[in-house]
Short mmCIF file of C-alpha atoms in Angstrom, two decimals:
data_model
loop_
_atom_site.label_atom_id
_atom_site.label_comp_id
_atom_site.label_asym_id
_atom_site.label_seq_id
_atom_site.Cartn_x
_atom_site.Cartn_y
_atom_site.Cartn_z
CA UNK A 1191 72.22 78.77 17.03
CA UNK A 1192 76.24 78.79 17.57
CA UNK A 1193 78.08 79.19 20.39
CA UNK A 1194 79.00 83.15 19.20
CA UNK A 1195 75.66 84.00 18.73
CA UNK A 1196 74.37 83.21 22.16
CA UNK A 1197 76.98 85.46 23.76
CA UNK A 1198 74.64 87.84 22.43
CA UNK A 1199 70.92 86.54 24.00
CA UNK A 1200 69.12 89.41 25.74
CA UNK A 1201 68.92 88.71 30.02
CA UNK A 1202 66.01 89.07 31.76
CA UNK A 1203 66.22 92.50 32.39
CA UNK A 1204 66.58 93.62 28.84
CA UNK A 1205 63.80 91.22 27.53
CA UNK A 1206 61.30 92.91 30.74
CA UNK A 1207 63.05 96.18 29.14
CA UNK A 1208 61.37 95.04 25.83
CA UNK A 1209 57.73 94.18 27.29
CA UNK A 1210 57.48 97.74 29.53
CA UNK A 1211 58.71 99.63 26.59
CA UNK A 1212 58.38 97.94 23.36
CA UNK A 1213 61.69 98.65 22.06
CA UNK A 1214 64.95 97.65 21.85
CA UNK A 1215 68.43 98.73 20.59
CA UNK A 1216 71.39 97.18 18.86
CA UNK A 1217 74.53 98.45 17.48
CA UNK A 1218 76.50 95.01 15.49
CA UNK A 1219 80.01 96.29 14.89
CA UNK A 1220 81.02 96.25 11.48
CA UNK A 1221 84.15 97.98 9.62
CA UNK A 1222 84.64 101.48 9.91
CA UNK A 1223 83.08 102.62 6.58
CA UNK A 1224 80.57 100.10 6.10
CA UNK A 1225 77.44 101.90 7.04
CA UNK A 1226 78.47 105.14 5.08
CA UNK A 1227 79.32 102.51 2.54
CA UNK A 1228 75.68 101.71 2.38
CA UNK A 1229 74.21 104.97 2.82
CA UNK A 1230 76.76 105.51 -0.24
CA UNK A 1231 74.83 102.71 -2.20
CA UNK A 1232 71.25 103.93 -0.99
CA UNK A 1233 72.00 107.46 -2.43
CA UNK A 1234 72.55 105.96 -5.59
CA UNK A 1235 69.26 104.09 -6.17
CA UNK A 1236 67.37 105.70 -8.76
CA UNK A 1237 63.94 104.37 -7.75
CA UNK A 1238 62.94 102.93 -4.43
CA UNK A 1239 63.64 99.25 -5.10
CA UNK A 1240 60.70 98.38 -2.32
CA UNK A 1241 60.82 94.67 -1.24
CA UNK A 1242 64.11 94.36 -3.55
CA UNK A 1243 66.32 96.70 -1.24
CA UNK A 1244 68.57 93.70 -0.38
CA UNK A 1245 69.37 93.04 -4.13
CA UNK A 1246 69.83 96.86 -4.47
CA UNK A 1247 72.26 97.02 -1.81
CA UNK A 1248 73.26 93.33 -0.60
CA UNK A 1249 75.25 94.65 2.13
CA UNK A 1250 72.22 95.03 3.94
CA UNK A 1251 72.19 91.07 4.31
CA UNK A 1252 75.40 91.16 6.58
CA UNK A 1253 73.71 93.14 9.05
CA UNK A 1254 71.17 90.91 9.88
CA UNK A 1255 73.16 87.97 10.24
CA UNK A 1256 75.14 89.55 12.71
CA UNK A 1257 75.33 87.67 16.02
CA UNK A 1258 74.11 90.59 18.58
CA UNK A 1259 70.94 90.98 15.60
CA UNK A 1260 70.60 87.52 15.44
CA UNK A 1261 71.15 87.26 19.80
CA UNK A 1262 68.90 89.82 19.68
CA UNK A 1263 65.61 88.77 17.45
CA UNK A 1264 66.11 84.94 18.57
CA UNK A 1265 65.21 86.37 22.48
CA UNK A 1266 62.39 87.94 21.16
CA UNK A 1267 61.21 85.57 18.69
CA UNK A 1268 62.40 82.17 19.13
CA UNK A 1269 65.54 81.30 17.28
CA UNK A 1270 63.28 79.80 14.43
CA UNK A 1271 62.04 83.32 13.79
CA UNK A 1272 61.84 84.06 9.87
CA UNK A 1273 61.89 87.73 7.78
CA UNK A 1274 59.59 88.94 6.31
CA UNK A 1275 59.00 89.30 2.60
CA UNK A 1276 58.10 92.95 3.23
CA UNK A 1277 60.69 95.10 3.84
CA UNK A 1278 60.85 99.60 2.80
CA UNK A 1279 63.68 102.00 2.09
CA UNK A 1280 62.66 105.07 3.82
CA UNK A 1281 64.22 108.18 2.43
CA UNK A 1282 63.51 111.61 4.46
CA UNK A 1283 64.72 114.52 2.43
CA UNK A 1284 65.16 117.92 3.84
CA UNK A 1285 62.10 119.56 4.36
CA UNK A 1286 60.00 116.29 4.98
CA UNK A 1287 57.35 116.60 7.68
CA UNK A 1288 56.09 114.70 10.42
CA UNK A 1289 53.71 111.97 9.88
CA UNK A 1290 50.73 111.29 12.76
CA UNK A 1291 51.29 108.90 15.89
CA UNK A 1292 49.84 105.70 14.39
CA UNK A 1293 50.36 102.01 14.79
CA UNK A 1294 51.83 100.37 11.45
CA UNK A 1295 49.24 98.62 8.98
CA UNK A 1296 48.13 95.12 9.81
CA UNK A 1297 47.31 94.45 6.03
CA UNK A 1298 50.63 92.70 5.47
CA UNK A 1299 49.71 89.30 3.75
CA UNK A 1300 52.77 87.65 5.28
CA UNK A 1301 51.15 88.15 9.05
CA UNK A 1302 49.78 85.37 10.39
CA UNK A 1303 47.54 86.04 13.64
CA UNK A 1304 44.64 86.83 11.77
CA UNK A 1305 45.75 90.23 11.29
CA UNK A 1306 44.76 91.07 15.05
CA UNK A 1307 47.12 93.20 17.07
CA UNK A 1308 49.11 91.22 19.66
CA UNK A 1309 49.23 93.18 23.26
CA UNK A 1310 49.95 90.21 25.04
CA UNK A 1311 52.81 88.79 23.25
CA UNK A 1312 55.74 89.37 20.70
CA UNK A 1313 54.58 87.50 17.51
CA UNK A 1314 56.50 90.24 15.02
CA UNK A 1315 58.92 92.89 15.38
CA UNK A 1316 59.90 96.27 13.08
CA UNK A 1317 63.68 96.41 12.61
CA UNK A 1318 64.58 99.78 11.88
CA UNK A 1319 68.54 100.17 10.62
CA UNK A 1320 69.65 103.52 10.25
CA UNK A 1321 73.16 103.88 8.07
CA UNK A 1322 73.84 107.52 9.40
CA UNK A 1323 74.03 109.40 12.43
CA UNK A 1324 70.24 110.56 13.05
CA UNK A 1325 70.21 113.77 14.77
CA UNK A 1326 66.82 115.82 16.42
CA UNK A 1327 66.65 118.11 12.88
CA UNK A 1328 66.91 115.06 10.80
CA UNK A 1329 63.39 113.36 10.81
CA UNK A 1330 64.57 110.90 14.16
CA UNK A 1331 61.37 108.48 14.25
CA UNK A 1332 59.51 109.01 17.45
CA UNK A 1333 57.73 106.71 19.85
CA UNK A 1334 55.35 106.21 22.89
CA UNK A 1335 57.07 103.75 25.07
CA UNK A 1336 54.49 101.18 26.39
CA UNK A 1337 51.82 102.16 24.19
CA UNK A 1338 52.15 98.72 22.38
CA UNK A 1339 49.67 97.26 24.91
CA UNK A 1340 47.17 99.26 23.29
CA UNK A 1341 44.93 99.36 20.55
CA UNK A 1342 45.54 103.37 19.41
CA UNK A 1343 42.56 105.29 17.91
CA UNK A 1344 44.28 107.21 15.19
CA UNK A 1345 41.75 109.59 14.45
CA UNK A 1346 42.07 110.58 17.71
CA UNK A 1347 45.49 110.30 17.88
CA UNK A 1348 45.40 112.67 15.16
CA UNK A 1349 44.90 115.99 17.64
CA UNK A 1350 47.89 114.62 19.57
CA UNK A 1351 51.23 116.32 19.22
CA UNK A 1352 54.28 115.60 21.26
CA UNK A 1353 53.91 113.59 24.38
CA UNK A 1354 55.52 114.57 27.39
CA UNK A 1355 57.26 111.11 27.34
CA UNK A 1356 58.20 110.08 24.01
CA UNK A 1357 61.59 108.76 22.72
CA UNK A 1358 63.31 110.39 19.73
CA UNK A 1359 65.52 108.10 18.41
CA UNK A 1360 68.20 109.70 17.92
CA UNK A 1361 71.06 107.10 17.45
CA UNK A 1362 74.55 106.66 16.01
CA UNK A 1363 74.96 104.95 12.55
CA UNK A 1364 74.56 101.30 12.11
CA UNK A 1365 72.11 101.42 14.91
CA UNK A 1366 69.05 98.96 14.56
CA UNK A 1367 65.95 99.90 16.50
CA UNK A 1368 63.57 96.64 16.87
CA UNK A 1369 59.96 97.73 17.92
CA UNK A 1370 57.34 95.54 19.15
CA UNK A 1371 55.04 95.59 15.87
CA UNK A 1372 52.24 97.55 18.07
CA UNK A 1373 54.41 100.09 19.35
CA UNK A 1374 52.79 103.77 18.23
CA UNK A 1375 55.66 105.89 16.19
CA UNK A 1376 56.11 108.43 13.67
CA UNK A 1377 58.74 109.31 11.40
CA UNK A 1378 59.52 113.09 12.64
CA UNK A 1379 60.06 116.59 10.46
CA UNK A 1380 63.55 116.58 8.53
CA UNK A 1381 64.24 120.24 8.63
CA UNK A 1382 68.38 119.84 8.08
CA UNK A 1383 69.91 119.87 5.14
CA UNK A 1384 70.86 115.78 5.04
CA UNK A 1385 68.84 112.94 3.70
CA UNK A 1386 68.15 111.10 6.28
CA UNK A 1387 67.70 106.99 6.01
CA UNK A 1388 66.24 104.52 7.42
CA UNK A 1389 65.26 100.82 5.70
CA UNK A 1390 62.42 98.57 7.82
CA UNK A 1391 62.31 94.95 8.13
CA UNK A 1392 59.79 92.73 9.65
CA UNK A 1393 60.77 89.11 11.18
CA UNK A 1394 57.80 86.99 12.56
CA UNK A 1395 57.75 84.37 15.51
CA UNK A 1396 57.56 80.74 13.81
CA UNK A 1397 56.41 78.97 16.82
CA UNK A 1398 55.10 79.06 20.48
CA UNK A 1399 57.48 78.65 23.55
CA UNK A 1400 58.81 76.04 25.25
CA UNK A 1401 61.14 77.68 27.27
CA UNK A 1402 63.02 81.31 27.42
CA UNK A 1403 64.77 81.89 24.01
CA UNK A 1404 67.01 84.27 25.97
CA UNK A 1405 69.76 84.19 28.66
CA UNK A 1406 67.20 83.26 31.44
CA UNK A 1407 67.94 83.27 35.58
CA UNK A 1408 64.69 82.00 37.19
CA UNK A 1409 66.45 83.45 40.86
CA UNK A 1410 65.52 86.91 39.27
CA UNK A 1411 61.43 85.98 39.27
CA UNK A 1412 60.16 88.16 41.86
CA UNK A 1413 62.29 90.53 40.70
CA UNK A 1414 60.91 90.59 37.43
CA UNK A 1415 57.37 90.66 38.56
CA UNK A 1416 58.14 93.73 40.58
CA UNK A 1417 59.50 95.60 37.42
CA UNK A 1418 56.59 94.69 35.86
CA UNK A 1419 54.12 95.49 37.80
CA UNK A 1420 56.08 99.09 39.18
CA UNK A 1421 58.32 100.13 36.08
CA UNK A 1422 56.70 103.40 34.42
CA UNK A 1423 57.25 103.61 30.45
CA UNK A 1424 55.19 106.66 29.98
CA UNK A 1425 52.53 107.97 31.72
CA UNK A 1426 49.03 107.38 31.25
CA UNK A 1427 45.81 107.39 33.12
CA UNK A 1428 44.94 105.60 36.04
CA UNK A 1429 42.41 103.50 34.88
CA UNK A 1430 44.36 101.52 32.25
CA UNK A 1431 47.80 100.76 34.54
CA UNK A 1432 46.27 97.33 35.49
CA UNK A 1433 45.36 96.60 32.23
CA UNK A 1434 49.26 97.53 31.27
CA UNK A 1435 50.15 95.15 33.85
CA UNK A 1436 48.07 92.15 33.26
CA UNK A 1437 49.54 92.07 29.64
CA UNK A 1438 53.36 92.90 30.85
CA UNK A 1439 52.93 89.44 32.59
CA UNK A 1440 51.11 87.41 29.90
CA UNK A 1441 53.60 88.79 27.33
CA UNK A 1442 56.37 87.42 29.90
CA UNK A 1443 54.66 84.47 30.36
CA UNK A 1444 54.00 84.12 26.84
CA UNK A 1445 57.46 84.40 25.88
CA UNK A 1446 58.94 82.01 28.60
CA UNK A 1447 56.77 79.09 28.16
CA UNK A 1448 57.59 76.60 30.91
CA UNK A 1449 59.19 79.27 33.18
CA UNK A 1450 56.22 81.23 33.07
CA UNK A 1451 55.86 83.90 36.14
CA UNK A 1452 53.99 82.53 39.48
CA UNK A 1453 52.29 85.26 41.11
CA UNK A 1454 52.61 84.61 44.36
CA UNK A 1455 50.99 86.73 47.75
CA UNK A 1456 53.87 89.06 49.63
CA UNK A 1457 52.91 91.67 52.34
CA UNK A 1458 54.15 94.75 50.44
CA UNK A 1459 52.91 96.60 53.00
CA UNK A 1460 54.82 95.76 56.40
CA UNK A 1461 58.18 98.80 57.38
CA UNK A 1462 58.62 102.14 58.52
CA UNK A 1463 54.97 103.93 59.36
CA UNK A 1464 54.56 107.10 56.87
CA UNK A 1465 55.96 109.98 58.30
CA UNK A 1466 54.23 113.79 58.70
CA UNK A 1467 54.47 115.89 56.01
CA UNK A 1468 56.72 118.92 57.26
CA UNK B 817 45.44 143.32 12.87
CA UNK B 818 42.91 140.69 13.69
CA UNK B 819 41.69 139.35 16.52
CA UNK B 820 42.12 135.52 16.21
CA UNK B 821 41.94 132.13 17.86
CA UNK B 822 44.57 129.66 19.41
CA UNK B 823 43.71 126.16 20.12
CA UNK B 824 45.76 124.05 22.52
CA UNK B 825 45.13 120.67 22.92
CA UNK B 826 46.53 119.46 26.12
CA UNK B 827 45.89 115.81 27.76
CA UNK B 828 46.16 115.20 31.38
CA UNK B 829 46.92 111.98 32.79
CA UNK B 830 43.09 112.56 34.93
CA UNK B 831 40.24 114.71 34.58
CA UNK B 832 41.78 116.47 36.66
CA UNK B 833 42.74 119.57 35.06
CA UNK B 834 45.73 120.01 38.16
CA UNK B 835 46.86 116.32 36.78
CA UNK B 836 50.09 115.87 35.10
CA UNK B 837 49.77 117.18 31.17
CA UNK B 838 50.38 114.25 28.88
CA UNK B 839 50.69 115.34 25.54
CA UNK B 840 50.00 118.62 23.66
CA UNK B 841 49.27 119.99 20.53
CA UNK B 842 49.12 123.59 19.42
CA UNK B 843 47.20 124.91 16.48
CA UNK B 844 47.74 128.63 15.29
CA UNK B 845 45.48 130.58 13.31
CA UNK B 846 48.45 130.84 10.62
CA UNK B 847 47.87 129.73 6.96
CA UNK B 848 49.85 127.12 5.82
CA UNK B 849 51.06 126.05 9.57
CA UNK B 850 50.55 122.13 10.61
CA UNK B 851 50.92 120.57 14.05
CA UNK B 852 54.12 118.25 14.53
CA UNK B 853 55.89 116.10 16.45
CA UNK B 854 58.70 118.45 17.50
CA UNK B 855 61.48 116.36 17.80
CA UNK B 856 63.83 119.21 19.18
CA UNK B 857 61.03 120.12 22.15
CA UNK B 858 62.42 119.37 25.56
CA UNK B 859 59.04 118.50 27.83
CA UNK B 860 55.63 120.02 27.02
CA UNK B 861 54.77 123.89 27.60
CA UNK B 862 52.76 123.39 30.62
CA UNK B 863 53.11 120.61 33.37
CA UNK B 864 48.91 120.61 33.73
CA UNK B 865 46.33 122.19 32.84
CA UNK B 866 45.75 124.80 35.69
CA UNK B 867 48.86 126.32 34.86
CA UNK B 868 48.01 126.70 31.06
CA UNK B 869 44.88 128.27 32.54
CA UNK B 870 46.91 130.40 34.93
CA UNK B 871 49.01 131.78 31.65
CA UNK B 872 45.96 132.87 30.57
CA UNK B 873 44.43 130.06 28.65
CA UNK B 874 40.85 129.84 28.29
CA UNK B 875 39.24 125.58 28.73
CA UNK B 876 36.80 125.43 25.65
CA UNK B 877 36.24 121.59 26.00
CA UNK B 878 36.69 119.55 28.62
CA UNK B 879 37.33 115.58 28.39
CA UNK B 880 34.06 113.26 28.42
CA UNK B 881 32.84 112.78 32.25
CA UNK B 882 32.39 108.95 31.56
CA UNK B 883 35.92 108.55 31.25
CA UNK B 884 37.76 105.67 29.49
CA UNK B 885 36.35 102.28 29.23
CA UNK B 886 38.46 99.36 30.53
CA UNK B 887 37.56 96.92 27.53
CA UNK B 888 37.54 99.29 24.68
CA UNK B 889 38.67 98.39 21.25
CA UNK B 890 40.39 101.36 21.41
CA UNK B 891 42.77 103.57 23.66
CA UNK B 892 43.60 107.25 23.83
CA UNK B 893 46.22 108.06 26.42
CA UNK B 894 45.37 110.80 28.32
CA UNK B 895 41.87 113.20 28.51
CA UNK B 896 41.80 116.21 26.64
CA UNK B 897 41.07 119.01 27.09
CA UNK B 898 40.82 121.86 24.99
CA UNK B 899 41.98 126.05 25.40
CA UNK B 900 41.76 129.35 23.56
CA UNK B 901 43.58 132.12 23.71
CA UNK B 902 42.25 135.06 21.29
CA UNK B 903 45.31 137.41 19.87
CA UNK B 904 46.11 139.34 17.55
CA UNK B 905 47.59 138.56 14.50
CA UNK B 906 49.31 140.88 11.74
CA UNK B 907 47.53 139.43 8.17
#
């Protein structure tokens, strides 16, 4: 990796950021009409190209050579992290409706985990790059923050609507949303009058850990462990919070190798008695 | 005019049914009509269940007693629970 690129690495608090929530944004800069450039190029496709996207419209390679993308995927991934084969041109016309919460398909040849999901760890990563403005009436894709921990039922899933707190991703153009490949989502209803875009990559880790792949302060440690342990995503019951938080802190670890997290006893307990309740 | 039913599916975050909602869905007895993410919605139409009940919703299922298992394959986020209302629509 250059020196420009890793003025880019995530810090701790944005890779914790990652683990609690399971996404992450970036904006690369580019000229002013590049992404209408290649929303431009996408409206002239005549067929989805699928897979061969890039050739359709090789502007789309720039963007993920940028250095905050690159910064970006390398913290999450290791910088030896390749992309995917598999990539998809998703066009949402007016009038398109919402699909179900579900978690993507794991029958992607080019996985390599034995096609498990991955709660405990960031093996692969969706990269969603949207070339226009998304707005709320223009299909924005929605997610569950958190809920990549967990393995989702999506027949059940299926009676569940909106969530009191989802994300709609509603985000300027040239933004790049990078999920944990877990996360639960759904493309949303387009009901505006503008095609709305939005072309998915996938980049896999390459290799284990030796040490954080990302701008790392070991001071911050108990900090960490406190966000992960106390920082809500959204809320669920009870009785699977310290399952959430046994896999925040194995995904951590996971990710940092040698500068794994030491849980270590502190009175959290000791301060001001409560007080009455007036 | 008919008398018909609504269904609204509303998770709490307990059994509970004073427990923070979680998620909801609503399903109305209207041809044609699907449930959705709303991506416009700002929060969820009631903050629990007791208050759906209090707006005169009527609990029709209530979320299994046994509760979630810690080491299921499986997750669902939140227990539902599900409410009627019977209105009438104009055919």
């Amino acid at each position: 990796m250059t020196s420009s690129e890793t003025g880019y690495l995530l810090n701790d608090d944005q890779v914790a950021d990652f683990i609690i929530n399971g996404y992450h944004i970036v904006k690369p800069s580019f000229s002013k009409n590049f992404h209408s450039d290649v929303y431009t190029a996408l409206e002239g496709l005549p067929t989805n190209p699928g897979d061969a996207v890039n050739d359709a419209v090789p502007a789309l390679d720039q963007i993920y050579t940028h250095p905050s993308v690159v910064g970006a995927l390398s913290s999450l991934l290791g910088s030896d992290y390749t992309m995917a084969e598999h990539r998809h041109c998703h066009r949402n016309h007016p009038g398109t409706r919402s699909q179900m919460w579900h978690q993507d398909n794991l029958n992607i040849p080019m996985l390599e985990d034995g096609h498990g999901r991955v709660p405990d760890h960031v093996r692969s990563v969706l990269v969603m790059y949207y070339p226009q403005n998304v707005e709320a009436n223009m299909g924005p894709t929605a997610l569950i923050p958190g809920s990549h921990l967990f393995t989702s039922a999506p027949d059940r899933n299926a009676s569940q609507g909106n969530f009191r707190d989802q994300i709609i991703a509603t985000v300027d153009a040239g933004s790049l949303l990078i999920l944990h490949y877990d996360i639960w989502h759904a493309g949303t209803a387009n009901t505006s009058d503008k095609v709305r875009y939005m072309v998915k990559y996938l980049f896999e880790r390459s290799t284990e850990s030796e040490d954080p792949s990302w701008d790392h302060d070991s001071s911050q440690d108990t900090r960490i462990l406190d966000r992960l342990e106390k920082d809500e995503a959204a809320a669920l019951q009870r009785s699977l919070v310290s399952k959430r938080n046994y896999l925040r802190t194995k995904m951590w670890n996971n990710l940092a190798g040698s500068a794994r997290l030491e849980y270590e006893y502190r009175d959290k307990w000791a301060g001001a008695w409560p007080q009455p309740v007036k | 005019m008919a008398i018909k039913q609504r269904l609204l599916y509303l998770s709490g975050q307990s059994m509970d049914p004073r427990s923070p909602a979680i998620s909801q869905a609503l399903h109305e007895p209207i041809e044609g009509t699907i449930v959705e993410i709303d991506p416009t919605a700002k929060g969820l139409d009631y903050a629990t269940v007791h208050d759906a009940v209090v707006d005169g919703w009527r609990i029709v299922h209530f979320p299994d007693q046994r509760g979630s298992v810690y080491d299921s394959d499986v997750e669902v986020i939140g227990f539902q629970f599900i409410l009627e209302k019977l209105e009438e629509f104009n055919d």
